């Protein structure tokens, strides 16, 4: 992990506090099939994932994932994110929690609702199947939704009570992310080949991702062709999801569907 950079690490500027309204979100992420713990899909071909970024306790700092959820969290204080993912043989399970405490404008700026979120508390644990929860929570956890779902204060409180009883395995999750990055470097030469990144993510990387670009053009989160053209260097890259930075020239907010 890179050395921390206090000037950009919460609560220092540009981070601002988010009041907690008591509500939250269920959020589904893609987990890595090669992982021993259900961490994000680091080795996903053509679409390496950076969120949830347990190493920095952030979401949306390095990625463009779920802009509408991030925007509403900032607007309403729905500060509690409960993470779910699907594992072979288990189906969709509850695996982790963020309490979001700070927000900062992302590289595309507030006008496009691009906010980075940072947590003051996180906890990841042995996967919990919906059948292990109360009837009320089971109904909520088994409701089908694609990527994210807002939840009420009562549901948030009940989920907090459920995970309070679990053993904290967050460090094991972080170690697993690092193991997958090492495996990817051995196989491809990069921890994140889609990004052109040799190393993982840390607070030493945050400053460049928090440099708001002046009036960047809006861009969708996915390209119909799976290809993107950089408006700065004209290079065409292949990746399923929008990247915040061009992996060739390093400029931010410059990728458009090719």
PDB file of C-alpha atoms in Angstrom:
ATOM      1  CA  UNK A   1       0.000   0.000   0.000  1.00  0.00           C
ATOM      2  CA  UNK A   2       1.219   3.491  -0.800  1.00  0.00           C
ATOM      3  CA  UNK A   3       2.121   5.851   2.027  1.00  0.00           C
ATOM      4  CA  UNK A   4      -0.799   7.967   3.284  1.00  0.00           C
ATOM      5  CA  UNK A   5      -1.064  11.546   2.024  1.00  0.00           C
ATOM      6  CA  UNK A   6      -2.660  13.465   4.933  1.00  0.00           C
ATOM      7  CA  UNK A   7      -3.579  16.503   2.832  1.00  0.00           C
ATOM      8  CA  UNK A   8      -6.156  14.478   0.914  1.00  0.00           C
ATOM      9  CA  UNK A   9      -7.130  11.905   3.514  1.00  0.00           C
ATOM     10  CA  UNK A  10     -10.352  12.549   5.492  1.00  0.00           C
ATOM     11  CA  UNK A  11     -11.192  14.665   7.331  1.00  0.00           C
ATOM     12  CA  UNK A  12      -8.718  17.049   5.612  1.00  0.00           C
ATOM     13  CA  UNK A  13      -9.862  19.062   2.558  1.00  0.00           C
ATOM     14  CA  UNK A  14     -11.317  18.523   0.040  1.00  0.00           C
ATOM     15  CA  UNK A  15     -13.350  16.071   2.132  1.00  0.00           C
ATOM     16  CA  UNK A  16     -16.508  17.349   3.807  1.00  0.00           C
ATOM     17  CA  UNK A  17     -18.637  15.583   6.443  1.00  0.00           C
ATOM     18  CA  UNK A  18     -21.914  13.886   5.552  1.00  0.00           C
ATOM     19  CA  UNK A  19     -24.622  13.840   8.247  1.00  0.00           C
ATOM     20  CA  UNK A  20     -26.101  10.390   8.887  1.00  0.00           C
ATOM     21  CA  UNK A  21     -29.877  10.333   8.351  1.00  0.00           C
ATOM     22  CA  UNK A  22     -30.079   6.744   9.640  1.00  0.00           C
ATOM     23  CA  UNK A  23     -31.040   5.240   6.283  1.00  0.00           C
ATOM     24  CA  UNK A  24     -28.831   3.512   3.748  1.00  0.00           C
ATOM     25  CA  UNK A  25     -28.387   1.232   0.757  1.00  0.00           C
ATOM     26  CA  UNK A  26     -27.962  -2.375  -0.182  1.00  0.00           C
ATOM     27  CA  UNK A  27     -25.223  -2.489  -2.803  1.00  0.00           C
ATOM     28  CA  UNK A  28     -24.257  -5.472  -4.951  1.00  0.00           C
ATOM     29  CA  UNK A  29     -20.726  -5.852  -6.307  1.00  0.00           C
ATOM     30  CA  UNK A  30     -19.020  -8.463  -8.499  1.00  0.00           C
ATOM     31  CA  UNK A  31     -16.749 -10.714  -6.452  1.00  0.00           C
ATOM     32  CA  UNK A  32     -13.663 -12.482  -7.762  1.00  0.00           C
ATOM     33  CA  UNK A  33     -14.130 -16.157  -8.600  1.00  0.00           C
ATOM     34  CA  UNK A  34     -10.478 -16.775  -7.663  1.00  0.00           C
ATOM     35  CA  UNK A  35     -10.824 -15.254  -4.199  1.00  0.00           C
ATOM     36  CA  UNK A  36     -10.893 -17.128  -0.906  1.00  0.00           C
ATOM     37  CA  UNK A  37     -12.889 -14.250   0.599  1.00  0.00           C
ATOM     38  CA  UNK A  38     -15.641 -12.449  -1.380  1.00  0.00           C
ATOM     39  CA  UNK A  39     -13.669  -9.368  -2.399  1.00  0.00           C
ATOM     40  CA  UNK A  40     -14.263  -7.283  -5.533  1.00  0.00           C
ATOM     41  CA  UNK A  41     -13.400  -8.780  -8.923  1.00  0.00           C
ATOM     42  CA  UNK A  42      -9.763  -7.676  -9.131  1.00  0.00           C
ATOM     43  CA  UNK A  43      -8.933 -10.124 -11.943  1.00  0.00           C
ATOM     44  CA  UNK A  44     -12.105  -9.616 -14.028  1.00  0.00           C
ATOM     45  CA  UNK A  45     -10.918  -9.743 -17.685  1.00  0.00           C
ATOM     46  CA  UNK A  46     -11.292  -6.406 -19.441  1.00  0.00           C
ATOM     47  CA  UNK A  47     -12.994  -4.844 -16.434  1.00  0.00           C
ATOM     48  CA  UNK A  48     -10.810  -4.919 -13.284  1.00  0.00           C
ATOM     49  CA  UNK A  49     -12.755  -3.605 -10.275  1.00  0.00           C
ATOM     50  CA  UNK A  50     -11.582  -1.090  -7.656  1.00  0.00           C
ATOM     51  CA  UNK A  51     -14.718  -0.863  -5.474  1.00  0.00           C
ATOM     52  CA  UNK A  52     -15.516  -1.413  -2.693  1.00  0.00           C
ATOM     53  CA  UNK A  53     -11.989  -0.146  -2.027  1.00  0.00           C
ATOM     54  CA  UNK A  54     -11.352  -1.607   1.411  1.00  0.00           C
ATOM     55  CA  UNK A  55      -7.717  -0.498   1.374  1.00  0.00           C
ATOM     56  CA  UNK A  56      -8.737   3.164   1.669  1.00  0.00           C
ATOM     57  CA  UNK A  57     -12.281   2.667   3.007  1.00  0.00           C
ATOM     58  CA  UNK A  58     -13.617   4.554  -0.026  1.00  0.00           C
ATOM     59  CA  UNK A  59     -16.192   4.155  -2.752  1.00  0.00           C
ATOM     60  CA  UNK A  60     -16.179   6.063  -6.048  1.00  0.00           C
ATOM     61  CA  UNK A  61     -12.759   7.592  -5.440  1.00  0.00           C
ATOM     62  CA  UNK A  62     -11.040   5.470  -8.074  1.00  0.00           C
ATOM     63  CA  UNK A  63     -14.060   4.190 -10.016  1.00  0.00           C
ATOM     64  CA  UNK A  64     -17.160   5.473 -11.767  1.00  0.00           C
ATOM     65  CA  UNK A  65     -19.420   2.840 -10.151  1.00  0.00           C
ATOM     66  CA  UNK A  66     -22.960   3.703  -9.043  1.00  0.00           C
ATOM     67  CA  UNK A  67     -22.965   7.498  -9.539  1.00  0.00           C
ATOM     68  CA  UNK A  68     -26.674   7.795  -8.670  1.00  0.00           C
ATOM     69  CA  UNK A  69     -26.200   6.017  -5.338  1.00  0.00           C
ATOM     70  CA  UNK A  70     -23.224   8.198  -4.449  1.00  0.00           C
ATOM     71  CA  UNK A  71     -25.096  11.353  -5.400  1.00  0.00           C
ATOM     72  CA  UNK A  72     -28.147  10.463  -3.293  1.00  0.00           C
ATOM     73  CA  UNK A  73     -26.002   9.496  -0.295  1.00  0.00           C
ATOM     74  CA  UNK A  74     -24.437  12.960  -0.390  1.00  0.00           C
ATOM     75  CA  UNK A  75     -27.824  14.635  -0.829  1.00  0.00           C
ATOM     76  CA  UNK A  76     -29.822  12.703   1.772  1.00  0.00           C
ATOM     77  CA  UNK A  77     -27.278  11.349   4.260  1.00  0.00           C
ATOM     78  CA  UNK A  78     -28.154   7.703   3.530  1.00  0.00           C
ATOM     79  CA  UNK A  79     -24.760   6.910   4.966  1.00  0.00           C
ATOM     80  CA  UNK A  80     -24.971   3.178   5.628  1.00  0.00           C
ATOM     81  CA  UNK A  81     -23.966   0.849   2.776  1.00  0.00           C
ATOM     82  CA  UNK A  82     -24.466  -2.889   3.213  1.00  0.00           C
ATOM     83  CA  UNK A  83     -22.591  -4.868   0.571  1.00  0.00           C
ATOM     84  CA  UNK A  84     -23.868  -8.038  -1.038  1.00  0.00           C
ATOM     85  CA  UNK A  85     -22.326 -10.337  -3.627  1.00  0.00           C
ATOM     86  CA  UNK A  86     -22.988 -13.724  -5.207  1.00  0.00           C
ATOM     87  CA  UNK A  87     -20.800 -16.705  -4.416  1.00  0.00           C
ATOM     88  CA  UNK A  88     -20.904 -20.121  -6.034  1.00  0.00           C
ATOM     89  CA  UNK A  89     -23.089 -22.441  -3.993  1.00  0.00           C
ATOM     90  CA  UNK A  90     -24.320 -19.661  -1.702  1.00  0.00           C
ATOM     91  CA  UNK A  91     -26.203 -17.292  -3.986  1.00  0.00           C
ATOM     92  CA  UNK A  92     -26.383 -13.636  -3.001  1.00  0.00           C
ATOM     93  CA  UNK A  93     -25.052 -13.034   0.514  1.00  0.00           C
ATOM     94  CA  UNK A  94     -24.385 -10.105   2.841  1.00  0.00           C
ATOM     95  CA  UNK A  95     -20.633  -9.647   3.281  1.00  0.00           C
ATOM     96  CA  UNK A  96     -19.733  -6.137   4.441  1.00  0.00           C
ATOM     97  CA  UNK A  97     -20.610  -2.666   5.675  1.00  0.00           C
ATOM     98  CA  UNK A  98     -19.476   0.942   5.239  1.00  0.00           C
ATOM     99  CA  UNK A  99     -20.509   3.888   7.381  1.00  0.00           C
ATOM    100  CA  UNK A 100     -19.953   6.847   5.055  1.00  0.00           C
ATOM    101  CA  UNK A 101     -18.724   9.944   6.885  1.00  0.00           C
ATOM    102  CA  UNK A 102     -17.195  12.174   4.189  1.00  0.00           C
ATOM    103  CA  UNK A 103     -17.616  13.192   0.565  1.00  0.00           C
ATOM    104  CA  UNK A 104     -15.451  15.015  -1.952  1.00  0.00           C
ATOM    105  CA  UNK A 105     -16.092  16.019  -5.570  1.00  0.00           C
ATOM    106  CA  UNK A 106     -14.783  13.393  -7.988  1.00  0.00           C
ATOM    107  CA  UNK A 107     -12.878  14.105 -11.180  1.00  0.00           C
ATOM    108  CA  UNK A 108     -16.077  14.940 -13.100  1.00  0.00           C
ATOM    109  CA  UNK A 109     -17.246  17.381 -10.443  1.00  0.00           C
ATOM    110  CA  UNK A 110     -20.405  18.047  -8.486  1.00  0.00           C
ATOM    111  CA  UNK A 111     -22.319  19.276 -11.545  1.00  0.00           C
ATOM    112  CA  UNK A 112     -22.256  15.711 -12.872  1.00  0.00           C
ATOM    113  CA  UNK A 113     -22.932  14.196  -9.462  1.00  0.00           C
ATOM    114  CA  UNK A 114     -19.474  12.646  -9.284  1.00  0.00           C
ATOM    115  CA  UNK A 115     -18.667  12.295  -5.600  1.00  0.00           C
ATOM    116  CA  UNK A 116     -16.051  10.196  -3.872  1.00  0.00           C
ATOM    117  CA  UNK A 117     -17.212   8.696  -0.577  1.00  0.00           C
ATOM    118  CA  UNK A 118     -15.071   7.771   2.428  1.00  0.00           C
ATOM    119  CA  UNK A 119     -16.058   5.725   5.472  1.00  0.00           C
ATOM    120  CA  UNK A 120     -15.029   6.162   9.088  1.00  0.00           C
ATOM    121  CA  UNK A 121     -16.115   2.594   9.932  1.00  0.00           C
ATOM    122  CA  UNK A 122     -16.117  -0.556   7.843  1.00  0.00           C
ATOM    123  CA  UNK A 123     -16.666  -4.207   8.651  1.00  0.00           C
ATOM    124  CA  UNK A 124     -16.460  -7.294   6.445  1.00  0.00           C
ATOM    125  CA  UNK A 125     -17.317 -10.727   7.738  1.00  0.00           C
ATOM    126  CA  UNK A 126     -18.206 -14.328   6.947  1.00  0.00           C
ATOM    127  CA  UNK A 127     -20.965 -14.231   4.304  1.00  0.00           C
ATOM    128  CA  UNK A 128     -24.472 -14.157   5.763  1.00  0.00           C
ATOM    129  CA  UNK A 129     -27.200 -15.884   3.760  1.00  0.00           C
ATOM    130  CA  UNK A 130     -30.645 -14.258   3.816  1.00  0.00           C
ATOM    131  CA  UNK A 131     -32.003 -17.415   5.450  1.00  0.00           C
ATOM    132  CA  UNK A 132     -29.819 -16.674   8.491  1.00  0.00           C
ATOM    133  CA  UNK A 133     -31.609 -13.364   9.112  1.00  0.00           C
ATOM    134  CA  UNK A 134     -34.981 -12.630  10.656  1.00  0.00           C
ATOM    135  CA  UNK A 135     -38.107 -13.021   8.504  1.00  0.00           C
ATOM    136  CA  UNK A 136     -38.335  -9.253   7.976  1.00  0.00           C
ATOM    137  CA  UNK A 137     -34.691  -8.913   6.956  1.00  0.00           C
ATOM    138  CA  UNK A 138     -34.865 -12.059   4.864  1.00  0.00           C
ATOM    139  CA  UNK A 139     -37.632 -10.500   2.772  1.00  0.00           C
ATOM    140  CA  UNK A 140     -35.476  -7.400   2.222  1.00  0.00           C
ATOM    141  CA  UNK A 141     -32.280  -9.317   1.388  1.00  0.00           C
ATOM    142  CA  UNK A 142     -34.055 -11.703  -0.976  1.00  0.00           C
ATOM    143  CA  UNK A 143     -35.747  -8.917  -2.947  1.00  0.00           C
ATOM    144  CA  UNK A 144     -34.248  -8.978  -6.433  1.00  0.00           C
ATOM    145  CA  UNK A 145     -32.522  -5.794  -7.533  1.00  0.00           C
ATOM    146  CA  UNK A 146     -29.676  -5.262  -9.958  1.00  0.00           C
ATOM    147  CA  UNK A 147     -26.957  -3.160  -8.321  1.00  0.00           C
ATOM    148  CA  UNK A 148     -28.327  -1.024  -5.484  1.00  0.00           C
ATOM    149  CA  UNK A 149     -31.458  -0.504  -3.412  1.00  0.00           C
ATOM    150  CA  UNK A 150     -32.308   2.222  -0.857  1.00  0.00           C
ATOM    151  CA  UNK A 151     -33.397   0.967   2.556  1.00  0.00           C
ATOM    152  CA  UNK A 152     -35.281   2.586   5.440  1.00  0.00           C
ATOM    153  CA  UNK A 153     -34.023   3.603   8.860  1.00  0.00           C
ATOM    154  CA  UNK A 154     -35.722   0.598  10.465  1.00  0.00           C
ATOM    155  CA  UNK A 155     -34.108  -1.835   8.011  1.00  0.00           C
ATOM    156  CA  UNK A 156     -30.745  -0.123   8.482  1.00  0.00           C
ATOM    157  CA  UNK A 157     -31.001  -0.467  12.269  1.00  0.00           C
ATOM    158  CA  UNK A 158     -31.966  -4.136  11.980  1.00  0.00           C
ATOM    159  CA  UNK A 159     -29.048  -4.886   9.647  1.00  0.00           C
ATOM    160  CA  UNK A 160     -26.645  -3.128  12.009  1.00  0.00           C
ATOM    161  CA  UNK A 161     -27.928  -5.354  14.807  1.00  0.00           C
ATOM    162  CA  UNK A 162     -27.386  -8.425  12.628  1.00  0.00           C
ATOM    163  CA  UNK A 163     -23.786  -7.654  11.689  1.00  0.00           C
ATOM    164  CA  UNK A 164     -22.875  -6.493  15.204  1.00  0.00           C
ATOM    165  CA  UNK A 165     -22.775 -10.176  16.182  1.00  0.00           C
ATOM    166  CA  UNK A 166     -20.292 -11.117  13.437  1.00  0.00           C
ATOM    167  CA  UNK A 167     -16.526 -11.428  13.769  1.00  0.00           C
ATOM    168  CA  UNK A 168     -14.603  -8.727  11.918  1.00  0.00           C
ATOM    169  CA  UNK A 169     -12.672 -10.240   8.993  1.00  0.00           C
ATOM    170  CA  UNK A 170     -11.802  -6.981   7.250  1.00  0.00           C
ATOM    171  CA  UNK A 171      -8.023  -7.508   7.414  1.00  0.00           C
ATOM    172  CA  UNK A 172      -8.410 -10.940   5.815  1.00  0.00           C
ATOM    173  CA  UNK A 173     -10.408  -9.325   3.001  1.00  0.00           C
ATOM    174  CA  UNK A 174      -7.709  -6.691   2.444  1.00  0.00           C
ATOM    175  CA  UNK A 175      -5.012  -9.390   2.421  1.00  0.00           C
ATOM    176  CA  UNK A 176      -7.035 -11.257  -0.200  1.00  0.00           C
ATOM    177  CA  UNK A 177      -7.199  -8.172  -2.427  1.00  0.00           C
ATOM    178  CA  UNK A 178      -3.419  -7.907  -2.227  1.00  0.00           C
ATOM    179  CA  UNK A 179      -3.008 -11.611  -3.009  1.00  0.00           C
ATOM    180  CA  UNK A 180      -5.156 -11.248  -6.139  1.00  0.00           C
ATOM    181  CA  UNK A 181      -3.188  -8.174  -7.214  1.00  0.00           C
ATOM    182  CA  UNK A 182       0.040 -10.146  -6.827  1.00  0.00           C
ATOM    183  CA  UNK A 183      -1.406 -13.013  -8.866  1.00  0.00           C
ATOM    184  CA  UNK A 184      -2.491 -10.583 -11.583  1.00  0.00           C
ATOM    185  CA  UNK A 185       1.006  -9.041 -11.712  1.00  0.00           C
ATOM    186  CA  UNK A 186       2.524 -12.499 -12.085  1.00  0.00           C
ATOM    187  CA  UNK A 187       0.125 -13.343 -14.909  1.00  0.00           C
ATOM    188  CA  UNK A 188      -0.063 -10.025 -16.798  1.00  0.00           C
ATOM    189  CA  UNK A 189       2.629  -7.704 -15.437  1.00  0.00           C
ATOM    190  CA  UNK A 190      -0.048  -5.456 -13.934  1.00  0.00           C
ATOM    191  CA  UNK A 191      -2.136  -5.551 -10.768  1.00  0.00           C
ATOM    192  CA  UNK A 192      -4.933  -3.996 -12.836  1.00  0.00           C
ATOM    193  CA  UNK A 193      -4.176  -4.549 -16.539  1.00  0.00           C
ATOM    194  CA  UNK A 194      -7.324  -2.694 -17.697  1.00  0.00           C
ATOM    195  CA  UNK A 195      -6.024   0.349 -15.854  1.00  0.00           C
ATOM    196  CA  UNK A 196      -2.363  -0.097 -16.731  1.00  0.00           C
ATOM    197  CA  UNK A 197      -1.633  -0.161 -12.984  1.00  0.00           C
ATOM    198  CA  UNK A 198       1.300  -2.133 -11.613  1.00  0.00           C
ATOM    199  CA  UNK A 199       0.421  -1.382  -7.981  1.00  0.00           C
ATOM    200  CA  UNK A 200      -2.770  -1.451  -5.961  1.00  0.00           C
ATOM    201  CA  UNK A 201      -4.578   1.553  -4.521  1.00  0.00           C
ATOM    202  CA  UNK A 202      -3.712   3.686  -1.494  1.00  0.00           C
ATOM    203  CA  UNK A 203      -4.069   7.211  -0.151  1.00  0.00           C
ATOM    204  CA  UNK A 204      -0.946   8.177  -2.047  1.00  0.00           C
ATOM    205  CA  UNK A 205      -3.027   7.856  -5.218  1.00  0.00           C
ATOM    206  CA  UNK A 206      -5.980   9.907  -4.020  1.00  0.00           C
ATOM    207  CA  UNK A 207      -4.785  13.420  -4.892  1.00  0.00           C
ATOM    208  CA  UNK A 208      -4.732  12.845  -8.637  1.00  0.00           C
ATOM    209  CA  UNK A 209      -8.231  11.335  -8.557  1.00  0.00           C
ATOM    210  CA  UNK A 210      -9.574  14.314  -6.610  1.00  0.00           C
ATOM    211  CA  UNK A 211      -8.424  16.861  -9.194  1.00  0.00           C
ATOM    212  CA  UNK A 212     -11.734  18.084 -10.608  1.00  0.00           C
ATOM    213  CA  UNK A 213     -11.554  18.616 -14.363  1.00  0.00           C
ATOM    214  CA  UNK A 214     -13.014  21.848 -15.750  1.00  0.00           C
ATOM    215  CA  UNK A 215     -16.455  21.259 -17.301  1.00  0.00           C
ATOM    216  CA  UNK A 216     -15.864  17.682 -18.455  1.00  0.00           C
ATOM    217  CA  UNK A 217     -18.315  16.360 -21.019  1.00  0.00           C
ATOM    218  CA  UNK A 218     -20.833  13.848 -19.735  1.00  0.00           C
ATOM    219  CA  UNK A 219     -20.028  10.223 -20.501  1.00  0.00           C
ATOM    220  CA  UNK A 220     -22.035   7.029 -19.946  1.00  0.00           C
ATOM    221  CA  UNK A 221     -20.731   4.382 -17.547  1.00  0.00           C
ATOM    222  CA  UNK A 222     -20.577   1.769 -20.306  1.00  0.00           C
ATOM    223  CA  UNK A 223     -19.710   1.722 -23.993  1.00  0.00           C
ATOM    224  CA  UNK A 224     -21.872  -0.203 -26.498  1.00  0.00           C
ATOM    225  CA  UNK A 225     -18.695  -1.423 -28.186  1.00  0.00           C
ATOM    226  CA  UNK A 226     -16.643  -1.989 -25.030  1.00  0.00           C
ATOM    227  CA  UNK A 227     -14.137   0.523 -26.413  1.00  0.00           C
ATOM    228  CA  UNK A 228     -13.277   4.088 -25.383  1.00  0.00           C
ATOM    229  CA  UNK A 229     -11.404   6.881 -27.139  1.00  0.00           C
ATOM    230  CA  UNK A 230      -9.356   9.377 -25.119  1.00  0.00           C
ATOM    231  CA  UNK A 231     -10.055  12.928 -26.251  1.00  0.00           C
ATOM    232  CA  UNK A 232      -6.586  13.977 -25.068  1.00  0.00           C
ATOM    233  CA  UNK A 233      -4.327  11.392 -26.728  1.00  0.00           C
ATOM    234  CA  UNK A 234      -6.816   9.773 -29.159  1.00  0.00           C
ATOM    235  CA  UNK A 235      -5.823   6.298 -27.975  1.00  0.00           C
ATOM    236  CA  UNK A 236      -8.596   3.684 -28.085  1.00  0.00           C
ATOM    237  CA  UNK A 237      -8.753   1.291 -25.125  1.00  0.00           C
ATOM    238  CA  UNK A 238     -10.974  -1.696 -24.445  1.00  0.00           C
ATOM    239  CA  UNK A 239     -12.809  -1.957 -21.138  1.00  0.00           C
ATOM    240  CA  UNK A 240     -16.400  -2.710 -20.217  1.00  0.00           C
ATOM    241  CA  UNK A 241     -16.838   0.127 -17.745  1.00  0.00           C
ATOM    242  CA  UNK A 242     -15.835   3.780 -17.892  1.00  0.00           C
ATOM    243  CA  UNK A 243     -12.442   4.501 -16.309  1.00  0.00           C
ATOM    244  CA  UNK A 244     -11.771   7.804 -14.582  1.00  0.00           C
ATOM    245  CA  UNK A 245      -8.298   8.011 -16.143  1.00  0.00           C
ATOM    246  CA  UNK A 246      -6.907   7.170 -19.543  1.00  0.00           C
ATOM    247  CA  UNK A 247      -4.450   4.315 -18.882  1.00  0.00           C
ATOM    248  CA  UNK A 248      -2.166   5.628 -21.641  1.00  0.00           C
ATOM    249  CA  UNK A 249      -1.782   9.395 -21.072  1.00  0.00           C
ATOM    250  CA  UNK A 250      -3.109   9.518 -17.501  1.00  0.00           C
ATOM    251  CA  UNK A 251      -5.569  12.341 -18.152  1.00  0.00           C
ATOM    252  CA  UNK A 252      -8.861  12.218 -16.263  1.00  0.00           C
ATOM    253  CA  UNK A 253     -12.438  12.492 -17.528  1.00  0.00           C
ATOM    254  CA  UNK A 254     -11.312  12.187 -21.154  1.00  0.00           C
ATOM    255  CA  UNK A 255     -12.770   8.819 -22.204  1.00  0.00           C
ATOM    256  CA  UNK A 256     -15.769   8.673 -24.546  1.00  0.00           C
ATOM    257  CA  UNK A 257     -17.413   5.623 -26.148  1.00  0.00           C
ATOM    258  CA  UNK A 258     -15.543   4.734 -29.352  1.00  0.00           C
TER     259      UNK A 258
END
